[in-house]
Coordinates of C-alpha atoms in Angstrom, one line a residue:
M327 CA 65.4 -117.0 -147.6
N328 CA 68.5 -115.6 -145.9
L329 CA 69.0 -118.3 -142.5
T330 CA 71.8 -116.6 -141.6
A331 CA 72.2 -112.9 -139.4
P332 CA 74.4 -110.8 -140.3
A333 CA 75.6 -109.5 -136.4
A334 CA 76.3 -113.2 -135.7
V335 CA 78.2 -114.2 -138.8
A336 CA 80.3 -111.4 -137.9
A337 CA 81.3 -112.3 -134.8
F338 CA 82.1 -115.9 -135.8
E339 CA 84.1 -114.8 -138.4
A340 CA 86.5 -112.7 -136.1
A341 CA 86.6 -115.9 -133.5
F342 CA 87.2 -118.5 -136.4
L343 CA 89.8 -116.1 -137.7
D344 CA 91.6 -116.4 -134.1
M345 CA 91.5 -120.0 -134.5
L346 CA 93.7 -120.1 -137.5
R347 CA 95.7 -117.7 -136.5
E348 CA 96.9 -119.6 -133.3
G349 CA 97.7 -122.7 -135.9
P350 CA 94.7 -125.2 -135.3
G351 CA 97.0 -127.7 -136.7
G352 CA 94.8 -128.7 -139.8
F353 CA 91.4 -128.5 -140.9
G354 CA 89.7 -131.3 -139.1
A355 CA 90.9 -129.6 -136.1
F356 CA 89.9 -126.3 -136.8
E357 CA 86.1 -127.2 -138.4
S358 CA 85.8 -129.7 -135.0
E359 CA 86.7 -126.3 -132.9
A360 CA 84.7 -124.1 -135.2
R361 CA 81.6 -126.4 -134.8
S362 CA 81.6 -127.2 -131.3
V363 CA 82.0 -123.1 -130.5
A364 CA 79.1 -122.6 -132.8
L365 CA 76.9 -124.8 -130.9
A366 CA 77.4 -123.7 -127.6
S367 CA 77.1 -120.4 -129.1
C368 CA 73.4 -121.1 -130.1
A369 CA 72.6 -122.9 -127.0
E370 CA 73.3 -119.7 -124.9
A371 CA 71.8 -117.4 -127.6
M372 CA 68.5 -119.7 -127.2
S373 CA 68.6 -119.3 -123.5
R374 CA 69.0 -115.8 -123.8
A375 CA 66.4 -115.1 -126.5
L376 CA 63.8 -117.6 -124.4
E377 CA 64.1 -115.7 -121.2
A378 CA 63.7 -112.4 -123.5
R379 CA 60.3 -113.8 -124.6
D380 CA 59.5 -114.9 -121.2
R381 CA 59.4 -111.2 -119.5
E382 CA 57.8 -109.9 -122.9
L383 CA 54.7 -112.1 -122.0
A384 CA 55.2 -111.6 -118.4
A385 CA 54.4 -108.0 -118.5
S386 CA 51.5 -108.3 -121.2
R387 CA 49.6 -110.9 -119.3
P388 CA 45.9 -110.7 -118.6
K389 CA 44.4 -109.0 -116.4
G390 CA 43.5 -111.8 -112.9
L391 CA 46.9 -113.6 -113.3
R392 CA 50.0 -112.3 -111.0
V393 CA 53.6 -113.0 -111.1
H394 CA 54.1 -115.9 -108.3
S395 CA 57.6 -117.0 -108.8
R396 CA 60.8 -117.6 -112.0
R397 CA 61.6 -121.2 -111.8
P398 CA 64.3 -122.8 -114.0
R399 CA 63.8 -125.2 -116.9
A400 CA 66.5 -127.3 -119.0
L401 CA 66.4 -129.1 -122.0
A402 CA 68.3 -131.4 -124.1
T403 CA 68.5 -130.0 -127.5
M404 CA 70.8 -131.0 -130.8
C405 CA 72.7 -127.8 -130.0
G406 CA 73.5 -128.7 -126.5
D407 CA 72.1 -128.3 -123.2
V408 CA 69.5 -124.6 -123.3
R409 CA 69.0 -123.8 -119.7
F410 CA 66.3 -120.5 -119.2
R411 CA 64.4 -119.2 -116.4
R412 CA 60.8 -118.8 -117.4
T413 CA 57.7 -116.7 -114.9
V414 CA 54.9 -119.0 -113.1
L415 CA 51.9 -117.2 -113.2
V416 CA 48.8 -117.9 -111.1
D417 CA 45.3 -117.2 -111.8
G418 CA 42.4 -116.8 -109.8
A419 CA 41.4 -120.6 -109.3
G420 CA 45.2 -120.9 -107.9
L421 CA 45.8 -122.5 -110.5
T422 CA 49.9 -122.2 -112.0
R423 CA 50.4 -120.9 -115.5
Y424 CA 53.7 -121.1 -117.5
P425 CA 53.1 -118.1 -120.6
L426 CA 56.2 -119.2 -122.2
D427 CA 56.1 -123.1 -122.2
E428 CA 52.2 -122.7 -123.4
E429 CA 53.2 -120.3 -126.0
L430 CA 55.8 -122.6 -127.3
D431 CA 53.9 -125.9 -126.6
L432 CA 56.4 -127.6 -124.6
P433 CA 54.9 -130.5 -122.4
A434 CA 55.1 -130.2 -118.7
G435 CA 58.4 -131.9 -117.3
D436 CA 60.0 -132.9 -120.6
R437 CA 63.6 -133.0 -120.4
V438 CA 64.7 -133.4 -124.1
S439 CA 63.0 -130.9 -127.0
P440 CA 60.9 -131.7 -129.4
S441 CA 63.6 -131.8 -132.2
A442 CA 65.5 -134.0 -130.3
R443 CA 62.8 -136.4 -129.4
S444 CA 62.0 -136.8 -133.3
F445 CA 66.3 -137.3 -133.4
L446 CA 65.7 -140.0 -130.9
A447 CA 62.7 -141.6 -132.2
T448 CA 63.6 -142.0 -135.8
C449 CA 67.3 -143.1 -135.1
G450 CA 66.3 -145.1 -132.3
A451 CA 63.9 -147.2 -135.0
D452 CA 66.9 -148.0 -136.8
V453 CA 69.5 -148.9 -134.5
P454 CA 69.9 -150.1 -131.0
F455 CA 69.4 -147.0 -128.2
A456 CA 72.7 -146.8 -126.9
R457 CA 74.0 -146.3 -130.0
T458 CA 71.6 -143.5 -131.2
A459 CA 72.4 -142.2 -127.9
E460 CA 76.0 -142.0 -129.0
L461 CA 75.1 -140.3 -132.8
M462 CA 73.4 -137.5 -131.1
A463 CA 76.1 -136.7 -129.1
I464 CA 78.4 -136.6 -132.2
A465 CA 75.7 -134.4 -134.1
G466 CA 76.6 -132.5 -131.5
G467 CA 73.6 -132.8 -129.5
S468 CA 73.2 -132.8 -125.3
P469 CA 74.4 -136.5 -123.7
V470 CA 71.6 -138.6 -123.4
S471 CA 71.2 -142.4 -121.9
A472 CA 69.6 -145.2 -123.5
T473 CA 67.0 -144.9 -121.4
T474 CA 65.7 -141.6 -122.7
V475 CA 66.2 -143.1 -125.8
M476 CA 64.0 -145.7 -125.5
D477 CA 61.1 -143.9 -123.7
S478 CA 61.1 -141.5 -127.0
V479 CA 60.5 -144.6 -129.1
R480 CA 58.0 -146.0 -126.7
S481 CA 56.2 -142.7 -126.7
A482 CA 56.0 -142.1 -130.7
G483 CA 55.1 -145.7 -130.8
E484 CA 51.9 -145.1 -128.6
A485 CA 51.3 -141.8 -130.2
V486 CA 51.1 -143.6 -133.5
A487 CA 48.7 -146.3 -132.4
G488 CA 46.3 -143.8 -130.7
I489 CA 46.1 -142.2 -134.4
E490 CA 45.6 -145.8 -136.0
R491 CA 42.9 -146.8 -133.6
A492 CA 41.0 -143.5 -134.2
R493 CA 41.1 -143.5 -138.0
A494 CA 40.1 -147.2 -137.6
R495 CA 37.2 -145.8 -135.0
D496 CA 36.1 -143.4 -137.5
L497 CA 36.0 -145.5 -140.5
F498 CA 33.8 -148.1 -139.2
R499 CA 32.0 -146.4 -136.0
D500 CA 31.5 -143.3 -137.8
G501 CA 31.7 -143.6 -141.1
V502 CA 34.4 -141.3 -141.5
A503 CA 37.1 -142.3 -143.9
P504 CA 40.8 -141.5 -143.3
R505 CA 42.2 -138.2 -145.3
A506 CA 44.2 -139.8 -148.4
D507 CA 47.2 -138.2 -149.9
S508 CA 46.7 -140.4 -152.9
A509 CA 44.6 -142.4 -155.4
A510 CA 44.5 -145.9 -157.4
E511 CA 41.7 -148.0 -159.1
E512 CA 43.7 -151.1 -157.9
V513 CA 45.6 -151.8 -154.6
L514 CA 47.5 -154.8 -153.9
V515 CA 47.9 -155.9 -150.2
E516 CA 50.6 -158.4 -148.3
A517 CA 50.0 -159.3 -145.1
D518 CA 52.0 -162.0 -143.0
G519 CA 53.5 -162.3 -139.6
T520 CA 57.0 -162.7 -138.5
W521 CA 58.0 -163.8 -134.5
V522 CA 60.2 -161.9 -132.6
R523 CA 61.8 -163.0 -129.0
M524 CA 60.4 -161.5 -125.6
R525 CA 62.2 -161.0 -122.5
D526 CA 60.5 -164.1 -120.6
G527 CA 61.8 -166.3 -123.6
S528 CA 58.7 -166.7 -125.2
M529 CA 57.9 -165.2 -128.9
A530 CA 55.4 -163.2 -130.2
E531 CA 53.9 -162.5 -133.5
V532 CA 54.4 -158.9 -135.2
K533 CA 51.6 -158.9 -137.7
A534 CA 52.0 -156.9 -140.7
V535 CA 50.5 -155.4 -143.7
V536 CA 51.9 -153.4 -146.8
A537 CA 49.4 -152.0 -149.4
Y538 CA 50.6 -150.3 -152.6
A539 CA 49.7 -149.2 -156.0
G540 CA 51.5 -152.2 -158.3
K541 CA 55.0 -152.1 -159.0
E542 CA 57.9 -150.3 -160.7
E543 CA 61.3 -151.8 -161.3
G544 CA 60.4 -154.6 -158.0
R545 CA 59.4 -152.4 -155.9
G546 CA 55.7 -151.0 -154.4
V547 CA 54.2 -147.5 -155.7
E548 CA 53.1 -145.8 -152.7
P549 CA 53.9 -147.9 -150.4
V550 CA 51.8 -148.0 -146.5
R551 CA 52.2 -150.1 -144.0
L552 CA 51.0 -151.4 -141.0
G553 CA 52.6 -153.2 -138.2
C554 CA 51.9 -154.3 -134.5
V555 CA 52.3 -156.7 -131.4
G556 CA 49.2 -158.1 -129.7
E557 CA 46.3 -156.9 -132.0
A558 CA 43.3 -159.5 -132.5
P559 CA 43.0 -160.6 -135.9
G560 CA 39.5 -158.9 -136.4
D561 CA 40.9 -155.5 -135.2
F562 CA 44.0 -155.5 -137.3
R563 CA 42.0 -156.1 -140.1
G564 CA 39.8 -153.4 -139.3
R565 CA 42.8 -150.7 -138.6
A566 CA 44.9 -152.0 -141.9
V567 CA 42.3 -151.3 -144.1
A568 CA 41.9 -148.1 -142.3
Q569 CA 45.8 -147.5 -142.9
V570 CA 45.3 -147.7 -146.6
G571 CA 43.0 -145.3 -146.9
S572 CA 45.3 -142.8 -145.2
R573 CA 47.3 -143.4 -148.7
F574 CA 44.7 -144.5 -150.8
D575 CA 41.3 -142.5 -151.3
L576 CA 38.9 -145.7 -150.3
A577 CA 36.0 -144.2 -152.6
R578 CA 38.2 -144.4 -156.1
V579 CA 39.6 -148.0 -155.0
E580 CA 37.7 -150.2 -157.2
R581 CA 39.6 -153.8 -156.7
V582 CA 42.0 -155.4 -153.9
R583 CA 44.2 -158.3 -154.4
L584 CA 45.5 -159.8 -150.9
G585 CA 48.5 -162.0 -151.1
T586 CA 49.2 -164.0 -147.7
D587 CA 51.2 -167.4 -146.9
G588 CA 48.1 -169.0 -146.6
E589 CA 47.5 -168.5 -142.3
A590 CA 44.1 -168.4 -141.9
Q591 CA 43.9 -164.9 -139.6
Y592 CA 45.3 -162.9 -143.2
V593 CA 43.8 -165.6 -145.9
N594 CA 40.0 -164.5 -144.4
G595 CA 41.2 -161.0 -144.3
A596 CA 39.8 -160.7 -147.8
A597 CA 36.4 -161.6 -146.6
S598 CA 36.5 -158.6 -144.4
M599 CA 37.5 -156.2 -146.6
P600 CA 34.7 -153.7 -147.9
F601 CA 35.3 -153.6 -151.3
A602 CA 32.7 -154.5 -154.5
D603 CA 36.1 -156.7 -155.9
V604 CA 38.0 -158.1 -153.8
A605 CA 40.2 -161.5 -154.4
G606 CA 42.7 -163.3 -152.4
F607 CA 45.7 -165.3 -153.4
I608 CA 48.3 -167.6 -151.5
D609 CA 51.8 -167.6 -151.9
P610 CA 52.2 -171.0 -153.3
F611 CA 55.7 -171.3 -151.5
H612 CA 55.0 -172.1 -148.3
V613 CA 52.3 -174.6 -149.8
F614 CA 55.1 -176.3 -151.9
R615 CA 56.7 -176.6 -148.9
A616 CA 53.9 -178.9 -146.9
V617 CA 53.2 -180.6 -149.7
G618 CA 56.9 -182.0 -150.3
R619 CA 56.6 -183.1 -146.6
C620 CA 53.5 -185.1 -147.1
A621 CA 55.9 -188.3 -148.3
P622 CA 59.1 -188.9 -148.3
S623 CA 61.5 -188.6 -151.1
P624 CA 61.1 -188.6 -154.2
D625 CA 57.3 -189.2 -153.8
G626 CA 57.5 -185.8 -152.2
S627 CA 58.7 -184.1 -155.2
R628 CA 56.4 -185.6 -157.5
L629 CA 53.7 -184.3 -155.6
V630 CA 54.8 -180.7 -155.8
S631 CA 55.2 -181.7 -159.2
V632 CA 51.4 -182.3 -159.8
L633 CA 50.5 -179.5 -157.8
R634 CA 52.3 -177.3 -160.2
S635 CA 50.9 -178.7 -163.2
E636 CA 47.9 -180.2 -162.8
G637 CA 46.7 -177.9 -159.5
A638 CA 45.5 -178.1 -156.4
D639 CA 43.0 -180.7 -156.6
A640 CA 44.7 -183.3 -158.1
C641 CA 47.5 -183.1 -155.7
A642 CA 45.0 -183.0 -153.1
G643 CA 43.6 -186.3 -154.9
A644 CA 47.0 -187.8 -155.0
I645 CA 48.0 -187.2 -151.4
E646 CA 44.6 -189.1 -150.1
A647 CA 45.8 -191.5 -152.6
M648 CA 48.9 -192.0 -150.8
V649 CA 46.9 -191.6 -147.4
G650 CA 44.7 -194.9 -148.7
A651 CA 48.2 -196.8 -149.4
G652 CA 49.3 -196.0 -146.1
T653 CA 52.5 -194.5 -147.8
A654 CA 51.9 -190.5 -146.5
A655 CA 53.4 -189.1 -144.1
S656 CA 51.8 -187.5 -140.9
G657 CA 49.3 -184.7 -141.3
A658 CA 49.0 -185.4 -145.3
E659 CA 45.2 -185.8 -144.5
G660 CA 45.5 -182.1 -143.4
V661 CA 47.0 -180.7 -146.0
A662 CA 44.9 -182.5 -148.9
A663 CA 41.8 -180.8 -147.1
Y664 CA 43.8 -177.3 -147.1
L665 CA 44.4 -177.9 -151.0
R666 CA 40.7 -178.3 -151.7
R667 CA 39.5 -176.1 -149.4
H668 CA 42.0 -173.2 -150.9
A669 CA 41.8 -174.4 -154.6
A670 CA 41.0 -171.7 -156.1
E671 CA 43.5 -168.7 -154.0
I672 CA 46.6 -170.7 -154.5
G673 CA 49.1 -169.3 -156.8
G674 CA 47.5 -167.4 -159.6
G675 CA 46.5 -163.5 -159.4
P676 CA 49.5 -160.6 -159.8
S677 CA 53.0 -161.3 -158.8
M678 CA 53.1 -159.4 -155.7
G679 CA 56.2 -161.0 -154.4
A680 CA 56.8 -162.7 -150.8
M681 CA 56.4 -160.6 -147.9
E682 CA 58.9 -162.6 -146.6
A683 CA 61.6 -159.6 -147.8
E684 CA 59.0 -157.1 -146.7
Q685 CA 59.1 -158.6 -142.7
Q686 CA 62.7 -158.6 -143.0
H687 CA 63.5 -155.0 -144.3
M688 CA 61.1 -153.6 -141.4
C689 CA 61.2 -156.0 -138.5
K690 CA 63.2 -158.4 -138.5
V691 CA 66.8 -156.1 -139.4
R692 CA 65.9 -154.2 -136.2
M693 CA 63.7 -156.7 -134.0
G694 CA 65.0 -160.0 -134.1
S695 CA 68.7 -158.9 -134.5
F696 CA 70.3 -160.6 -131.1
P697 CA 70.7 -159.8 -128.1
C698 CA 67.4 -157.9 -129.3
A699 CA 64.3 -159.3 -126.0
W700 CA 61.1 -156.8 -126.1
S701 CA 58.4 -156.3 -123.6
P702 CA 55.0 -156.9 -125.0
A703 CA 55.1 -153.0 -125.3
G704 CA 58.4 -152.4 -126.4
A705 CA 57.5 -154.7 -129.2
D706 CA 54.3 -153.0 -130.4
A707 CA 55.3 -149.2 -130.7
M708 CA 58.4 -150.9 -132.4
A709 CA 56.9 -152.6 -135.0
R710 CA 54.3 -149.1 -135.4
L711 CA 56.8 -146.8 -135.6
R712 CA 59.0 -148.5 -137.9
S713 CA 56.0 -149.2 -140.0
W714 CA 54.6 -145.7 -139.7
L715 CA 58.2 -144.2 -140.7
G716 CA 58.5 -146.8 -144.0
S717 CA 54.9 -145.3 -144.7
G718 CA 56.5 -141.7 -145.3
F719 CA 54.3 -140.5 -142.5
A720 CA 55.7 -137.7 -140.2
L721 CA 56.2 -138.5 -136.4
P722 CA 53.0 -137.3 -134.4
P723 CA 54.0 -134.0 -132.6
R724 CA 54.2 -133.8 -129.2
T725 CA 52.2 -131.4 -127.5
R726 CA 51.8 -129.9 -123.8
E727 CA 48.2 -130.9 -124.2
S728 CA 48.7 -134.5 -125.2
E729 CA 51.4 -135.3 -123.1
Q730 CA 49.6 -134.2 -119.8
S731 CA 49.6 -136.6 -117.6
P732 CA 45.8 -137.8 -116.2
R733 CA 47.1 -137.2 -112.5
R734 CA 47.8 -134.0 -113.7
R735 CA 44.9 -133.2 -115.2
Q736 CA 42.7 -134.3 -112.5
R737 CA 44.4 -132.5 -109.8
R738 CA 44.3 -129.2 -112.0
E739 CA 40.6 -129.9 -112.4
R740 CA 40.0 -131.2 -108.6
K741 CA 41.4 -126.9 -107.9
L742 CA 39.2 -125.8 -110.2
A743 CA 35.9 -127.1 -108.9
R744 CA 37.0 -126.1 -105.1
H745 CA 37.4 -122.4 -106.8
L746 CA 33.8 -122.5 -108.2
A747 CA 32.2 -123.7 -105.1
R748 CA 33.3 -120.9 -103.2
R749 CA 32.3 -118.2 -105.5
A750 CA 28.7 -116.2 -104.5
G751 CA 26.0 -118.7 -104.5
G752 CA 28.1 -121.6 -105.0
R753 CA 27.5 -124.6 -107.4
V754 CA 23.9 -125.3 -108.2
E755 CA 23.6 -128.6 -107.4
S756 CA 21.9 -131.0 -110.0
E757 CA 21.0 -134.8 -110.7
G758 CA 20.6 -136.1 -113.9
K759 CA 21.6 -134.6 -117.3
G760 CA 19.4 -131.9 -116.7
W761 CA 17.6 -130.7 -120.0
E762 CA 18.8 -131.7 -123.6
Y763 CA 17.5 -131.4 -126.7
P764 CA 14.9 -134.4 -127.8
L765 CA 16.3 -137.0 -129.6
A766 CA 13.3 -138.7 -130.9
A767 CA 9.6 -137.4 -131.3
S768 CA 6.0 -139.1 -132.3
L769 CA 5.0 -139.0 -135.6
K770 CA 1.6 -140.6 -135.2
G771 CA -1.1 -138.9 -137.3
F772 CA 1.5 -138.3 -140.0
R773 CA 1.3 -139.9 -143.7
A774 CA 2.5 -143.0 -144.1
D775 CA 5.1 -142.0 -146.1
V776 CA 6.9 -139.5 -143.8
R777 CA 6.6 -142.3 -141.3
Y778 CA 8.6 -144.9 -143.5
E779 CA 11.1 -142.1 -144.7
A780 CA 11.7 -141.6 -141.0
V781 CA 12.8 -144.9 -140.2
G782 CA 16.1 -144.8 -142.8
A783 CA 14.2 -145.6 -145.9
P784 CA 15.3 -143.3 -148.8
L785 CA 13.5 -140.6 -150.0
G786 CA 11.2 -140.8 -153.0
W787 CA 10.6 -144.9 -152.1

């Protein structure tokens, strides 16, 4: 496919040749000037094309729409500011219509183009907001503020959250599994939390999970991730399962192996996973640290050796003996009880590695660096966005319908209702729901097998 316009190429050739004849002072200066001219020309051409298309749409408007005015609009784009005027139509109900905006699916009132929003959200998920604004200007885009970058990241994260919640609702309420793009018989899952600083000085936990189909060269195969802040453990586990289903076909998953650091909200996740063969394993790193603190050195090191060589039950017995002798440190009783409760889960299982590296790569490198301090909503949006992009998913599109504010939608609905009330005959006043299809019927008098099957028994009982 030829992506060049011959007439435009010829015009640029003549303009660039004039630059060279003037002696630009080296190829770097020539390249910069040529690029600036090309981007400015592109923005101007886009403005003219948009206005020409608007005139075509206004001329072919449906019957019943009249021209009200022409209003200006400016968009910050990756080519610089694009300014144009478009036609405003009014229908019989007095509702305004913007045919050009509707055809291009431009959100009302948005001053940043969809492509620029995507750049700001993607880049802002990796580097500070002010630096992202600078990078957009370096790339030839319109100048924007750090606040605009923050808003882009926040709206993208909120859109991702909406998709993740909808997937979990469809799966667990309606029984509709997400559409997967891969399949695996065994899925390895790791879950853990990390902490980031809030604006008020407190700390908030970023819950995160990553699932993959085995490892190749030390890396997870086809990883899918979920990160969030402020979710209850039950909601987090449900959305994690739905997120796994967006990558791996849930109907074809036979085995799930869950690795955690031993915290209850993650260890208990294995019991809540709706798979036939689920096993949970605790990374022994944190267990070794807790056991080593149960007694002063060198007794703590000896306890760790017992745990490594003889297992959790033997180590718990050794700790309880120290407690009885009065040589154990404070809190050792709880460690012993934990070892006995989770003896079958400590160590063993497939080698999944520590979740700390995943958390450092996905969350801490962006959210834990100084002097970052987050609001709860901002931290949640950032965690979700980085996990979404780290899974290889495309950003959710910003559409005119999805970005319409509730206030604007209610205002249009009220105006339409007033228009219908003024029409001949007015509205039919009614109470209740009116007639509906019957949702229940009596089976009295039917055979016993018909009545039994009607309440949910399998056919052919």
